[in-house]
Coordinates of C-alpha atoms and ligand atoms in Angstrom, one line a residue:
X1 CA 0.0 0.0 0.0
X2 CA 1.4 3.5 -0.8
X3 CA 2.6 5.4 2.2
X4 CA -0.2 8.0 2.5
X5 CA -2.9 5.3 2.3
X6 CA -1.1 3.3 4.9
X7 CA -0.9 6.3 7.2
X8 CA -4.6 7.0 6.8
X9 CA -5.3 3.4 7.8
X10 CA -3.0 3.8 10.9
X11 CA -4.6 7.1 12.0
X12 CA -8.1 5.6 11.5
X13 CA -7.1 2.7 13.7
X14 CA -5.9 5.2 16.4
X15 CA -9.3 7.0 16.2
X16 CA -11.2 3.7 16.5
X17 CA -9.1 2.6 19.4
X18 CA -9.4 5.9 21.3
X19 CA -13.2 5.9 20.8
X20 CA -13.4 2.3 22.1
X21 CA -11.3 3.2 25.1
X22 CA -13.8 5.8 26.2
X23 CA -17.0 4.0 25.0
X24 CA -17.7 6.4 22.1
X25 CA -19.0 5.5 18.7
X26 CA -16.0 6.0 16.3
X27 CA -18.6 7.0 13.6
X28 CA -19.0 10.3 15.6
X29 CA -15.4 11.3 14.8
X30 CA -14.5 12.7 11.4
X31 CA -10.9 12.7 10.2
X32 CA -9.8 15.8 8.4
X33 CA -6.6 15.4 6.3
X34 CA -4.6 18.6 6.8
X35 CA -3.0 19.1 3.3
X36 CA -1.4 22.5 3.8
X37 CA 2.0 22.7 1.9
X38 CA 1.3 19.4 0.2
X39 CA 0.9 18.9 -3.6
X40 CA -2.3 17.8 -5.2
X41 CA -0.8 14.4 -5.9
X42 CA -0.7 13.8 -2.2
X43 CA -4.3 14.7 -1.9
X44 CA -5.1 12.3 -4.7
X45 CA -3.3 9.5 -2.9
X46 CA -5.3 10.2 0.3
X47 CA -8.5 10.1 -1.9
X48 CA -7.4 6.7 -2.9
X49 CA -7.8 5.6 0.7
X50 CA -11.3 7.0 0.7
X51 CA -10.5 10.3 2.3
X52 CA -13.0 13.0 1.3
X53 CA -12.5 15.8 4.0
X54 CA -9.4 18.0 3.5
X55 CA -8.3 21.0 5.5
X56 CA -6.1 23.9 4.4
X57 CA -4.5 26.9 6.2
X58 CA -3.5 29.3 3.4
X59 CA -6.3 30.6 1.2
X60 CA -4.5 31.1 -2.1
X61 CA -2.8 27.7 -1.9
X62 CA -6.2 26.2 -1.1
X63 CA -8.0 27.9 -3.9
X64 CA -5.4 26.5 -6.4
X65 CA -5.9 23.0 -5.2
X66 CA -9.7 23.2 -5.0
X67 CA -9.7 24.4 -8.7
X68 CA -7.4 21.5 -9.7
X69 CA -9.7 19.0 -8.0
X70 CA -12.9 20.5 -9.3
X71 CA -15.5 17.8 -10.0
X72 CA -14.3 15.5 -7.3
X73 CA -16.7 15.0 -4.4
X74 CA -14.6 16.6 -1.7
X75 CA -15.4 18.6 1.4
X76 CA -13.0 21.5 2.0
X77 CA -12.4 23.0 5.5
X78 CA -10.5 26.2 6.1
X79 CA -8.5 26.1 9.4
X80 CA -6.0 28.9 9.0
X81 CA -6.0 32.6 10.0
X82 CA -8.5 34.5 8.0
X83 CA -8.1 38.2 7.2
X84 CA -11.2 40.2 6.5
X85 CA -10.2 41.1 3.0
X86 CA -10.1 37.4 2.1
X87 CA -13.5 36.4 3.5
X88 CA -15.2 36.4 0.1
X89 CA -13.1 33.6 -1.4
X90 CA -13.4 31.6 1.8
X91 CA -17.2 32.0 1.8
X92 CA -17.5 31.0 -1.9
X93 CA -15.1 27.9 -1.9
X94 CA -15.3 26.2 1.5
X95 CA -18.0 24.1 3.3
X96 CA -16.5 24.8 6.7
X97 CA -14.5 27.6 8.4
X98 CA -13.0 26.5 11.7
X99 CA -11.0 29.6 12.5
X100 CA -13.5 32.4 13.0
X101 CA -11.9 34.6 15.7
X102 CA -13.8 37.9 15.4
X103 CA -17.4 38.9 15.0
X104 CA -16.6 41.0 12.0
X105 CA -15.2 38.0 10.1
X106 CA -18.4 36.1 10.8
X107 CA -20.5 39.0 9.6
X108 CA -18.6 39.3 6.4
X109 CA -18.8 35.5 5.7
X110 CA -22.5 35.7 6.3
X111 CA -22.9 38.6 3.9
X112 CA -20.7 37.0 1.2
X113 CA -21.9 33.4 1.4
X114 CA -23.6 32.7 -2.0
X115 CA -27.2 31.7 -1.1
X116 CA -27.1 28.8 -3.7
X117 CA -24.5 27.0 -1.6
X118 CA -26.6 27.0 1.6
X119 CA -25.3 28.1 5.0
X120 CA -21.6 28.0 5.7
X121 CA -20.6 25.8 8.6
X122 CA -18.6 27.7 11.2
X123 CA -16.5 26.9 14.3
X124 CA -15.3 29.6 16.6
X125 CA -11.6 29.4 17.4
X126 CA -10.9 29.6 21.1
X127 CA -7.5 30.7 22.6
X128 CA -7.9 28.0 25.2
X129 CA -4.6 28.5 27.0
X130 CA -4.7 32.4 26.6
X131 CA -1.5 32.4 24.6
X132 CA -0.5 35.9 23.2
X133 CA 0.9 34.3 20.1
X134 CA -2.4 32.5 19.2
X135 CA -5.6 33.9 17.8
X136 CA -9.1 33.0 19.0
X137 CA -11.7 34.3 21.4
X138 CA -10.8 34.2 25.1
X139 CA -13.2 31.9 27.0
X140 CA -14.9 34.8 28.8
X141 CA -15.8 36.6 25.6
X142 CA -17.3 33.6 23.8
X143 CA -20.9 33.3 24.9
X144 CA -22.3 36.7 23.7
X145 CA -20.4 36.4 20.4
X146 CA -21.6 32.9 19.9
X147 CA -25.2 33.9 20.4
X148 CA -24.9 36.8 17.8
X149 CA -23.2 34.5 15.3
X150 CA -25.8 31.8 15.8
X151 CA -28.4 34.2 14.6
X152 CA -26.7 35.0 11.3
X153 CA -28.9 33.4 8.5
X154 CA -26.2 32.4 6.0
X155 CA -24.0 30.7 8.6
X156 CA -24.6 27.6 10.6
X157 CA -22.6 27.8 13.9
X158 CA -21.5 24.2 14.4
X159 CA -19.0 24.3 17.3
X160 CA -15.7 25.3 18.7
X161 CA -12.1 24.8 17.6
X162 CA -8.8 25.1 19.5
X163 CA -5.1 24.5 19.1
X164 CA -3.9 24.1 22.7
X165 CA -0.3 24.8 23.8
X166 CA 1.7 21.8 22.7
X167 CA 2.3 19.2 25.4
X168 CA 3.5 15.7 25.5
X169 CA 1.7 15.0 28.7
X170 CA -1.6 13.2 28.2
X171 CA -3.3 14.7 31.2
X172 CA -2.3 18.2 30.3
X173 CA -3.6 17.6 26.8
X174 CA -6.9 16.4 28.3
X175 CA -7.2 19.5 30.5
X176 CA -7.2 21.9 27.6
X177 CA -9.6 19.8 25.6
X178 CA -11.9 19.4 28.6
X179 CA -12.1 23.3 28.8
X180 CA -13.3 23.5 25.2
X181 CA -15.9 20.8 25.8
X182 CA -17.2 22.7 28.9
X183 CA -17.5 25.9 26.8
X184 CA -19.6 24.1 24.2
X185 CA -21.9 22.8 27.0
X186 CA -22.2 26.3 28.4
X187 CA -23.1 27.8 25.1
X188 CA -25.6 25.1 24.3
X189 CA -27.5 25.9 27.5
X190 CA -28.3 29.3 25.9
X191 CA -29.3 27.9 22.4
X192 CA -32.5 26.4 21.2
X193 CA -32.5 22.7 20.5
X194 CA -32.3 23.2 16.7
X195 CA -29.2 25.5 17.1
X196 CA -27.2 23.4 19.6
X197 CA -23.5 23.0 18.7
X198 CA -22.6 19.5 17.6
X199 CA -18.9 19.9 16.8
X200 CA -15.7 20.0 18.7
X201 CA -12.8 20.5 16.2
X202 CA -9.9 19.4 18.4
X203 CA -7.0 17.0 18.2
X204 CA -4.0 16.8 15.8
X205 CA -1.3 14.3 15.1
X206 CA 0.2 14.5 18.6
X207 CA -2.9 14.7 20.7
X208 CA -5.8 13.2 19.0
X209 CA -6.3 10.5 21.6
X210 CA -6.6 13.0 24.4
X211 CA -9.0 15.1 22.2
X212 CA -11.2 12.1 21.5
X213 CA -11.3 11.2 25.2
X214 CA -12.8 14.7 25.8
X215 CA -15.5 14.5 23.1
X216 CA -13.7 15.6 19.9
X217 CA -15.9 15.2 16.8
X218 CA -13.3 16.3 14.2
X219 CA -9.6 15.6 14.4
X220 CA -7.3 17.6 12.1
X221 CA -4.3 15.5 11.1
X222 CA -1.4 16.6 8.9
X223 CA 2.0 15.2 9.8
X224 CA 0.8 11.6 10.6
X225 CA -0.9 11.4 7.2
X226 CA 1.4 13.2 4.8
X227 CA 4.7 13.2 6.8
X228 CA 6.7 16.0 8.3
X229 CA 6.3 19.4 6.7
X230 CA 9.4 21.3 5.4
X231 CA 8.8 24.3 7.6
X232 CA 7.0 23.7 10.8
X233 CA 3.8 25.6 10.3
Ligands
PLP1 C1 -1.2 22.3 10.7 C2 -2.4 22.2 11.5 C3 -2.9 21.0 11.9 C4 -2.2 19.7 11.7 O1 -1.2 19.5 12.6 P1 -0.3 18.2 12.6 O2 0.4 18.3 13.9 O3 0.6 18.2 11.4 O4 -1.2 17.0 12.5 C5 -4.1 21.0 12.6 N1 -4.8 22.1 12.9 C6 -4.3 23.3 12.5 C7 -5.1 24.5 12.8 C8 -3.1 23.4 11.8 O5 -2.7 24.6 11.4

């Protein structure tokens, strides 16, 4: 089996095992292949393993790949920093944006989402460890913004996303993910049944097991599928 297909099989096994370890249904956990900096040939190999969800960080790079793979049944997720002058392309070419970190970005995506595509799926990025170097809402600011964004008609607020401070310690990893899970519960108490958040976008190559133990529904895996990236980004 080619390497990327092999890696996807291995990561899928890790997801299944982690779900089994905490009594969850592995079918609740979606694997996103993070293909940033990777060529289209790598994406095609992943498609050969049945992978259909891909996540990208850099808009122009992503748009080029999306154009090259037009006609394939793929679901594209944007997970990188989003500047307000780039929201139109994001709203027109992606199914999901995981990295909404300001109300203004959400409002622009709402205004620019083509109606024919249906509502754009959104996660709010949370700066879960309050790191100055990371974007995202601080926990205390989240609830009022979430309620405003949930009311925007061309967006569907699905959940929360976080990139915790890197740690090799399983319990520390769990602590950060637990905070995100608590925040989702808190927001859900203020939303109607039809609006409740069903998504926790958390867990990467090095911490997906801890994320799944805390309720992750989407893991974003780059390195363990495609190999180490040239520059660490
Ligand atoms: C790069 C990236 C990933 C993937 O990280 P790996 O450690 O390579 O699995 C996941 N999420 C975000 C937001 C990223 O930027």
